[in-house]
Coordinates of C-alpha atoms in Angstrom, one line a residue:
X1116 CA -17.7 -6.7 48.0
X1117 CA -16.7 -4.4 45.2
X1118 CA -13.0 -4.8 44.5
X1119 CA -11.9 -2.1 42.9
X1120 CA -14.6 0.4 44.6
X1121 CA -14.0 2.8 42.0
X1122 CA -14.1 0.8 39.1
X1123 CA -17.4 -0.7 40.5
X1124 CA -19.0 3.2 41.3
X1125 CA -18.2 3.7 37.7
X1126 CA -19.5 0.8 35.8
X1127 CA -22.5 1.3 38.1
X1128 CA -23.1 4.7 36.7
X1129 CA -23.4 3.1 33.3
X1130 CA -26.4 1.2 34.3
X1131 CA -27.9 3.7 36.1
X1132 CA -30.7 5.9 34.7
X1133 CA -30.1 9.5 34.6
X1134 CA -32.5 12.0 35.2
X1135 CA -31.3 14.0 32.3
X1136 CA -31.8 12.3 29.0
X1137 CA -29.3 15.1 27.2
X1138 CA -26.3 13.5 29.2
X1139 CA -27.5 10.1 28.0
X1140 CA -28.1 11.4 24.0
X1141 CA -24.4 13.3 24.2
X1142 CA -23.0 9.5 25.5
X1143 CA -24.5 8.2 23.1
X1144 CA -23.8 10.8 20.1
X1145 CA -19.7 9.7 21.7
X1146 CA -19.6 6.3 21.2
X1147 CA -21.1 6.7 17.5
X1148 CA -18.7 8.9 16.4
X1149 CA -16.2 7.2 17.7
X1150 CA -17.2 4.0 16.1
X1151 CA -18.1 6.1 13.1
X1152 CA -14.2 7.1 13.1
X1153 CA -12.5 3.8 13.6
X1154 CA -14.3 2.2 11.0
X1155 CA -13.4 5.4 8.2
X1156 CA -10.0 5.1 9.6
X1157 CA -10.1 1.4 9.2
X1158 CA -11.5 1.0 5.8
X1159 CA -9.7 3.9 4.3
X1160 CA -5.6 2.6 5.5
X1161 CA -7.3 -1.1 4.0
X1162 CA -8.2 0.3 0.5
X1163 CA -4.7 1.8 0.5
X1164 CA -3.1 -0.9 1.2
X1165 CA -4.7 -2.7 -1.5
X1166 CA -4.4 -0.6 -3.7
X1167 CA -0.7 -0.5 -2.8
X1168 CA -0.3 -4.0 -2.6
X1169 CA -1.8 -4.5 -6.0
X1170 CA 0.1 -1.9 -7.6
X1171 CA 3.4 -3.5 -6.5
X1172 CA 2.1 -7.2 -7.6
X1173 CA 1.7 -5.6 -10.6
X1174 CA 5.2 -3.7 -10.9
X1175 CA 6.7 -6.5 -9.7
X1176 CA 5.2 -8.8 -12.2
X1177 CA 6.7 -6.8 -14.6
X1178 CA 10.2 -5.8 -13.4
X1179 CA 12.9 -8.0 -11.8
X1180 CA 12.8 -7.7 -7.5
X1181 CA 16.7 -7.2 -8.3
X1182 CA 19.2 -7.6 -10.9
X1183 CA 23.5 -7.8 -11.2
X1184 CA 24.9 -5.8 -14.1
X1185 CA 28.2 -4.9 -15.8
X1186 CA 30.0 -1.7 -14.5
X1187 CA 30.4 -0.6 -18.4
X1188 CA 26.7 -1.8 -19.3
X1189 CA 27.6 -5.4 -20.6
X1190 CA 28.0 -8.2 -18.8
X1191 CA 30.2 -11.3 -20.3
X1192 CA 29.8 -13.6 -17.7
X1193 CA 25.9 -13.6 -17.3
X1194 CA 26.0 -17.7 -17.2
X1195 CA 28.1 -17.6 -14.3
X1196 CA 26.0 -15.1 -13.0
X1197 CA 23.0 -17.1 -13.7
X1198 CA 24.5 -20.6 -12.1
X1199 CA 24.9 -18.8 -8.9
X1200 CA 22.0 -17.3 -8.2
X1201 CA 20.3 -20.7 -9.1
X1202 CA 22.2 -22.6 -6.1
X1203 CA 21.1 -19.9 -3.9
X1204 CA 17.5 -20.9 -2.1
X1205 CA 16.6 -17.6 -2.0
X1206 CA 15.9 -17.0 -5.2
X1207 CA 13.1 -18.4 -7.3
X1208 CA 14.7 -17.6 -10.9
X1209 CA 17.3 -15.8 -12.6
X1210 CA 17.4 -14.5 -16.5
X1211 CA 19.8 -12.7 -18.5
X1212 CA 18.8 -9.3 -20.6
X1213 CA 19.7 -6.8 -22.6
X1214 CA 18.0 -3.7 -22.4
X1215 CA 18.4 0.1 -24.1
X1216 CA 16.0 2.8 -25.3
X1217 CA 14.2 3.2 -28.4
X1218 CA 12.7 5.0 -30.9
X1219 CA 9.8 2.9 -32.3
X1220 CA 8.2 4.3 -35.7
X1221 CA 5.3 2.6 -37.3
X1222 CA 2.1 5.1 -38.3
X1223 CA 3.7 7.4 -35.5
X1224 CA 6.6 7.3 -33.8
X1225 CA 6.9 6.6 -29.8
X1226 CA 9.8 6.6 -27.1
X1227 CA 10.1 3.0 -25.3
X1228 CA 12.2 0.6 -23.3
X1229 CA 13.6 -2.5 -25.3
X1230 CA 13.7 -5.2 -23.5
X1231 CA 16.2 -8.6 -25.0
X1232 CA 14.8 -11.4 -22.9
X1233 CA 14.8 -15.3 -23.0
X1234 CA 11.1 -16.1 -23.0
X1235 CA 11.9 -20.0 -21.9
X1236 CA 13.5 -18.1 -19.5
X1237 CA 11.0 -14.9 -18.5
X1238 CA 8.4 -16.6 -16.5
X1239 CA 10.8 -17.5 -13.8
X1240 CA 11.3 -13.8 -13.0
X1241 CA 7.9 -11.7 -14.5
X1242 CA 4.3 -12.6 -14.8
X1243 CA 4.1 -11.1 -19.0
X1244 CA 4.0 -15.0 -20.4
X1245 CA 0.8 -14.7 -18.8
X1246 CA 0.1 -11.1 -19.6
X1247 CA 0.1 -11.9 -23.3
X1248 CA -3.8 -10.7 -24.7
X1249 CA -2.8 -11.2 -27.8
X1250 CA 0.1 -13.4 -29.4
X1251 CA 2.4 -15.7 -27.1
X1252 CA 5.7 -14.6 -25.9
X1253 CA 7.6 -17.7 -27.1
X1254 CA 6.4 -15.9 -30.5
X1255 CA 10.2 -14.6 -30.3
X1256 CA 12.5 -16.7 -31.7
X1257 CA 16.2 -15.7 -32.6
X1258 CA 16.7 -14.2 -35.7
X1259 CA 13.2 -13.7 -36.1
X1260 CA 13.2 -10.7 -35.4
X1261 CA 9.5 -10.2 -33.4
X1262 CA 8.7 -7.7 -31.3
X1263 CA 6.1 -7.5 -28.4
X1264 CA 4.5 -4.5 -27.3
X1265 CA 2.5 -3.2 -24.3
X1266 CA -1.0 -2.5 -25.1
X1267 CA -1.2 1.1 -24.8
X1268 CA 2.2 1.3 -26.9
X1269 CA 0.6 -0.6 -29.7
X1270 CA -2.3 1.8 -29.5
X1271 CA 0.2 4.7 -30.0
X1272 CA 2.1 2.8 -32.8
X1273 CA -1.7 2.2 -34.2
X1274 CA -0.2 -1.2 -35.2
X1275 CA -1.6 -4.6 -34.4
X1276 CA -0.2 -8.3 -34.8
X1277 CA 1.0 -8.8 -38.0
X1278 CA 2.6 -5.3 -38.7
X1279 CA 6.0 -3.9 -38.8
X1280 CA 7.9 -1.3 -36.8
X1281 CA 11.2 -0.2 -37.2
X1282 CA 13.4 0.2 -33.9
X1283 CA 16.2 3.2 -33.5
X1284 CA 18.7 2.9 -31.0
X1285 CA 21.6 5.9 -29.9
X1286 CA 24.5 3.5 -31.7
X1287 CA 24.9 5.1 -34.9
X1288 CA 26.3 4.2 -38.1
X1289 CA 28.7 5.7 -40.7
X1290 CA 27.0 5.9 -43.7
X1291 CA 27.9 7.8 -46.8
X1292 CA 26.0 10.5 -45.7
X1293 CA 27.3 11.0 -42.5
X1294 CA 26.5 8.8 -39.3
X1295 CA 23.1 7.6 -38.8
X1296 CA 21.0 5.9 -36.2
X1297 CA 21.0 2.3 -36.3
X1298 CA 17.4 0.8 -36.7
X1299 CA 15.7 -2.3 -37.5
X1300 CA 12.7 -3.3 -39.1
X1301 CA 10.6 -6.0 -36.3
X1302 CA 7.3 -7.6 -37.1
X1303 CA 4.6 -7.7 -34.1
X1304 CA 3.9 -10.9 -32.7
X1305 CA 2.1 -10.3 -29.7
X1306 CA 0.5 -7.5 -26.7
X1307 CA 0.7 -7.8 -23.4
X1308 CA -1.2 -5.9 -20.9
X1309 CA 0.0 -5.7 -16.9
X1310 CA -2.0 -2.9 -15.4
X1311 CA 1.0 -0.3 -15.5
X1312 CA 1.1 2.7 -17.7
X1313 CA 4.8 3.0 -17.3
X1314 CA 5.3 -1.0 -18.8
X1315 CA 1.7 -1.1 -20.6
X1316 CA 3.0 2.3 -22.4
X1317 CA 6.5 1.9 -22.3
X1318 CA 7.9 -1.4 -23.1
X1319 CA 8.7 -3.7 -25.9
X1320 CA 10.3 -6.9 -26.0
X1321 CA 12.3 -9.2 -28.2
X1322 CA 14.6 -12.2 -27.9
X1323 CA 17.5 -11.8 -26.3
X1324 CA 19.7 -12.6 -29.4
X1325 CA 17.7 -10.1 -31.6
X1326 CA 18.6 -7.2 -28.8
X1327 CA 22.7 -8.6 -28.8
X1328 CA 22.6 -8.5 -33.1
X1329 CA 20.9 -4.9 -32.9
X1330 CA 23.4 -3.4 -30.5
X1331 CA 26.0 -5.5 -31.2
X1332 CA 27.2 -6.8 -28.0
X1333 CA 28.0 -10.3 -29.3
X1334 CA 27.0 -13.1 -26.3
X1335 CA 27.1 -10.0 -23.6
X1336 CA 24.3 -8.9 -21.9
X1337 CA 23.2 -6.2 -19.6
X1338 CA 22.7 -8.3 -16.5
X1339 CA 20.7 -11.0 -14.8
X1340 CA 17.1 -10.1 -13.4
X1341 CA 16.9 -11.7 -10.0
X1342 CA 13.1 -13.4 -8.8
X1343 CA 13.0 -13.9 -4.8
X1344 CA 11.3 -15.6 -2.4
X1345 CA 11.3 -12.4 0.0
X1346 CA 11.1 -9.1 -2.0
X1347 CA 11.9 -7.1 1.2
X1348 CA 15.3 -9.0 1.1
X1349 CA 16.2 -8.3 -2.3
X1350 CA 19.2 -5.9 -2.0
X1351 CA 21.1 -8.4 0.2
X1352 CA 20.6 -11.3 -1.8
X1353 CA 22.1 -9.5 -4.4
X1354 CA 24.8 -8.3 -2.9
X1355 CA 25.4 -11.3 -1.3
X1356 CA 25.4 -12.8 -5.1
X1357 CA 27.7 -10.4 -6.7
X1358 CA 30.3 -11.0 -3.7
X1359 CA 30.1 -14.3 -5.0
X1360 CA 31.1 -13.7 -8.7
X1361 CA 34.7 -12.6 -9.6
X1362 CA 34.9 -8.9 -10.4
X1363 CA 33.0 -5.5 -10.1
X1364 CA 29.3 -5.5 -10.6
X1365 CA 26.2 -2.8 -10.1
X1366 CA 23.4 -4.3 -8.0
X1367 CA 19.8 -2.9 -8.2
X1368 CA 16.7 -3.6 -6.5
X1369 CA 12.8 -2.8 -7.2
X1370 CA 13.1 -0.4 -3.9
X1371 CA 15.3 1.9 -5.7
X1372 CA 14.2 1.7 -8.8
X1373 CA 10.6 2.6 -7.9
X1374 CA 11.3 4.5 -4.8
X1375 CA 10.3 7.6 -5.3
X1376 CA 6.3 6.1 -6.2
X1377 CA 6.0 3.7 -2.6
X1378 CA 7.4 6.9 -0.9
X1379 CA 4.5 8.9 -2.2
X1380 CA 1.7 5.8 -1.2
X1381 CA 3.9 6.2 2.2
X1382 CA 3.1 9.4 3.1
X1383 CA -0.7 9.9 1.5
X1384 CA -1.2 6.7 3.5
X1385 CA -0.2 8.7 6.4
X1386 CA -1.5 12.0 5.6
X1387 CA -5.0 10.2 5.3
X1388 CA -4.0 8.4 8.6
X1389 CA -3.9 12.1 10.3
X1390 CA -6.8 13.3 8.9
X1391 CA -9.4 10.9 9.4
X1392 CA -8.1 10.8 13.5
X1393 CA -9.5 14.1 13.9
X1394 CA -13.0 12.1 13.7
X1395 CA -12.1 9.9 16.5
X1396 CA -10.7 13.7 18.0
X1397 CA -14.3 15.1 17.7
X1398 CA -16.2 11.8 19.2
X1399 CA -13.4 12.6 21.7
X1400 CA -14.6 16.1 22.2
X1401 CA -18.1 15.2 22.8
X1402 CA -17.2 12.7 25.2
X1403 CA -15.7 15.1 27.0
X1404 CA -19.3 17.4 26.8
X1405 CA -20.8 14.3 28.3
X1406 CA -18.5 13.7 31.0
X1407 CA -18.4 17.6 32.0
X1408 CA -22.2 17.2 32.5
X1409 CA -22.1 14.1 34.5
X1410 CA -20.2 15.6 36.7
X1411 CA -22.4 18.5 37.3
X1412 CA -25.3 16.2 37.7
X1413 CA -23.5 14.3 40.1
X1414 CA -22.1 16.5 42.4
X1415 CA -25.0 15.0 45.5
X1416 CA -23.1 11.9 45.2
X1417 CA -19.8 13.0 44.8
X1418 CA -19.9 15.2 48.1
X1419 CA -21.5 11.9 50.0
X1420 CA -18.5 9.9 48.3
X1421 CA -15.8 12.4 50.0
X1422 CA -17.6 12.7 52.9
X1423 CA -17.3 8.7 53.6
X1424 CA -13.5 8.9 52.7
X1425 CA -12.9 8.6 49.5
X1426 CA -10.0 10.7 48.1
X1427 CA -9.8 12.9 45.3
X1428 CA -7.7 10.5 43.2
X1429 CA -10.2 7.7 43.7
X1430 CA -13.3 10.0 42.3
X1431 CA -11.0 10.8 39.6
X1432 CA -10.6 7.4 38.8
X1433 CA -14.5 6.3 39.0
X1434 CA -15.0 9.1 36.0
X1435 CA -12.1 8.3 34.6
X1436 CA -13.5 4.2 33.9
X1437 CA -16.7 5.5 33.1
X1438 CA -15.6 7.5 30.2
X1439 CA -13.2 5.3 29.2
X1440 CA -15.5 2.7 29.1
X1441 CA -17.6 4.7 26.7
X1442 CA -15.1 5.0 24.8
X1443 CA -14.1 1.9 24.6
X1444 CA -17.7 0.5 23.3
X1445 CA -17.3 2.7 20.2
X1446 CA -13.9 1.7 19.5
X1447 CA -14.4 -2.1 19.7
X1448 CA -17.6 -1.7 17.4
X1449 CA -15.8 0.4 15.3
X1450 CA -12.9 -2.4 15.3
X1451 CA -15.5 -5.0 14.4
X1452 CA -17.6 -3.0 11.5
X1453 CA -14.7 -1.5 10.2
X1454 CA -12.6 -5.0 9.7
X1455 CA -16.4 -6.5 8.6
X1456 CA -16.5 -3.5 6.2
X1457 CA -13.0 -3.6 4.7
X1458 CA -13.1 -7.4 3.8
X1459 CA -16.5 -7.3 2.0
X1460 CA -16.2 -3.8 0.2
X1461 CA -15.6 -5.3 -2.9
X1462 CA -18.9 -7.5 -2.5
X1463 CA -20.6 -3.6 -1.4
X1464 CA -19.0 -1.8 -4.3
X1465 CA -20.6 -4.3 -7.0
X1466 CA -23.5 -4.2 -5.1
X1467 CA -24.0 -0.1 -5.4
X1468 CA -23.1 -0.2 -9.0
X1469 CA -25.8 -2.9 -9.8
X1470 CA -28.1 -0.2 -8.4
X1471 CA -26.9 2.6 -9.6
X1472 CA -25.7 1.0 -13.3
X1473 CA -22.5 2.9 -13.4
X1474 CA -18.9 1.3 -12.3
X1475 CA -17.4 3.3 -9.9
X1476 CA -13.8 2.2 -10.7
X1477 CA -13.6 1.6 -14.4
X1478 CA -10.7 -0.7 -15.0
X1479 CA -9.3 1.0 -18.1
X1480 CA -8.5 4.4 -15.6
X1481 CA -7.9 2.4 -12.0
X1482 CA -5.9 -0.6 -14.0
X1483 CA -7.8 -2.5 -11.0
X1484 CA -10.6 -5.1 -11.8
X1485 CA -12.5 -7.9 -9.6
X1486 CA -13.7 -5.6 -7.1
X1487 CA -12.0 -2.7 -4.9
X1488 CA -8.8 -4.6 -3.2
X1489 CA -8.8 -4.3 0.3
X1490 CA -6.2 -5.3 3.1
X1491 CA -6.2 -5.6 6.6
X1492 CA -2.8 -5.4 8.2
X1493 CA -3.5 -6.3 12.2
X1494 CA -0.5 -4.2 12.5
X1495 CA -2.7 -1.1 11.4
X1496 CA -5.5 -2.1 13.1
X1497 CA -3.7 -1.9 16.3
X1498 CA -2.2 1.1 16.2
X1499 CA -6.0 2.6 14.9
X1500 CA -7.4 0.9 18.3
X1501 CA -4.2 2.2 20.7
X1502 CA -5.2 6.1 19.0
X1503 CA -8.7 5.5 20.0
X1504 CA -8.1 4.2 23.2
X1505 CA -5.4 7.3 24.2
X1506 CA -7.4 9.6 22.7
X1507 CA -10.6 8.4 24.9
X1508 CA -8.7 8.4 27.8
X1509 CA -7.4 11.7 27.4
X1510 CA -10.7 12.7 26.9
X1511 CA -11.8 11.6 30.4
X1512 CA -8.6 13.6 32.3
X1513 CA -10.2 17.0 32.6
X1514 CA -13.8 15.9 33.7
X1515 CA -12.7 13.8 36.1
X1516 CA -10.2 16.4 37.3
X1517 CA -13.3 18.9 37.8
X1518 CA -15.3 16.0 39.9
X1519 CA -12.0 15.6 42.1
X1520 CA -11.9 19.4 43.3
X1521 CA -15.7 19.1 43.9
X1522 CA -16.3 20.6 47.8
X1523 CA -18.7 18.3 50.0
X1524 CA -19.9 21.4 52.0
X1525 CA -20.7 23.6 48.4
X1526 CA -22.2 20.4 46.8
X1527 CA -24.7 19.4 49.9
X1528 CA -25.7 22.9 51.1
X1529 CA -28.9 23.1 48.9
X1530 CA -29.8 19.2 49.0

């Protein structure tokens, strides 16, 4: 009638009322912790990835997923570069630049990246066109000479739209008194603002024409800034384009050029990963308590079991399914609150600073607004829920191992 008898003995010992109420509170004090665990464990990898995940939207609105250059810096043939990538499907837009560093002086003087860019051309490979908080990028025209700053740079300048800052680049000048810098006066049209100290703080842009005239490069450029459709993908579709051109090129992709900041969310995502599993490892320990006392209060029936036939592997088993099914409550309600949990934190968070009247993540220090991001990756989740679940089980090995070796003639002599 019951098929398999052991898993039916245990399950029945889940229904059954126990005459000590401890055993029953220690069961119970196992399944919250363990749900208690899966859903910190849960929650926390989810706010790191969204965090990640919006920090790399945000780099990678700013910076090119890959980009061809010139062995030597310059690159002549930047058109053919750019009608090749175009016929490719892979990639979603291509744009020539010329980039060096700077010295940028206004009422203070600041270190920054210039940037030579196309802006018909720039919102094919970066979100700034719609950065812009103040000003439009199309604001540079050749010859103009306009310049557009991040927001925190401009705050450093202490210049706003409207005012001038003169530009130094390495190339220097003979002069009558000896060689000097070469530097050029550029008028602010416009801020932008992406969420990234290193572009917010560190960036400045100007047509593409104005950056060739400044460091005289003629029609060269430094490369072609590459826009895929897969960004996991984008050092093969840039090698695969430069094997396509004629001649020796550098290729570059947002994985090396940021690698050293995703290795660091790698392994804090996995540090916190370790640490919040000892939770689950304590709710593992008390299941352990539990099932150690079980045992002794079932010792009657575990003699009358042997003494009907049953081997010492099959009691094993029964208290082997009956901890595991405990542990298994706690980690699918832990599953289930800590998925519910993760995708409305954001809807929590606002909801604990209308209370309380302070923000918890001020935008001008996280760079995050519209709530706390959150993702769930069901590839996370599962190996969350396979931890639980081995942990449990390991949990059940050495009580169950102490009901096998249980003598019938010991356990019945007083009853």
């Amino acid at each position: 009638m019951f098929q398999p008898l052991t898993a039916a003995i245990g399950l029945r010992y889940l229904r059954a009322k126990r005459r000590n109420g401890f055993i029953s509170f220690i069961s119970l004090a196992s399944v919250l912790g363990i749900f208690i665990g899966v859903v910190a464990l849960i929650t926390t990898i989810s706010v790191m990835n969204g965090f990640q995940e919006e920090l790399r939207n945000r780099i990678l609105g700013t910076v090119a997923h890959a980009t061809i250059e010139g062995v030597n810096g310059s690159l002549s043939d930047w058109k053919r570069a750019v009608a090749v990538a175009e016929t490719d499907e892979r990639v979603l837009g291509a744009a020539p630049y010329v980039q060096t560093e700077t010295l940028l002086q206004a009422q203070s003087k600041q270190g920054a990246l210039l940037r030579g860019v196309q802006p018909e051309l720039e919102g094919r490979v970066s979100e700034l066109p719609n950065k812009m908080i103040q000003g439009r990028l199309d604001s540079l025209m050749p010859g103009t000479f306009n310049i557009v700053l991040g927001s925190e740079l401009a705050a450093a300048l202490n210049v706003r739209v409207g005012d001038s800052v003169n530009a130094f680049v390495s190339e220097s000048v003979a002069t009558p008194f000896g060689s000097m810098p070469r530097a050029k006066r550029f008028t602010v049209s416009g801020i932008f603002s992406v969420g990234a100290q290193e572009y917010d703080y560190g960036l400045a842009l100007v047509h593409i024409q104005d950056a060739q005239a400044l460091l005289r490069m003629g029609q060269d450029a430094t490369g072609v800034r590459l826009k895929l459709d897969d960004i996991w993908q984008a050092w093969s579709v840039a090698r695969d384009l430069a094997n396509r051109m004629e001649g020796i090129y550098q290729v570059r992709d947002w994985t090396r050029d940021h690698a050293n900041f995703f290795r660091a969310l790698k392994m804090e995502k996995t540090v916190m990963f370790i640490l919040l599993s000892l939770v689950i490892a304590i709710a593992a320990f008390n299941l352990v308590s539990s099932q150690v006392m079980l045992v002794q209060d079932k010792q009657a029936d575990i003699a009358i079991l042997r003494t009907l036939g049953m081997s010492p592997a099959q009691v094993m088993q029964v208290f082997m399914i009956q901890g595991l099914v405990i542990g298994l409550v706690g980690v699918i309600l832990g599953t289930i609150g800590g998925i519910l949990l993760s995708t409305n934190l954001g809807v929590l968070v606002r909801f604990i600073e209308s209370l309380t009247g302070n923000e918890l993540l001020p935008a001008d220090v996280y760079y995050i607004s519209g709530g706390v991001p959150s993702v769930v990756n069901p590839s996370d989740v599962l190996v969350i829920v396979t931890v639980a679940i081995i942990m449990c089980l390991l949990a059940t090995i050495y009580p169950a191992w102490r009901a096998a070796r249980t003598n019938p003639v010991e356990a019945l002599r007083y009853e």
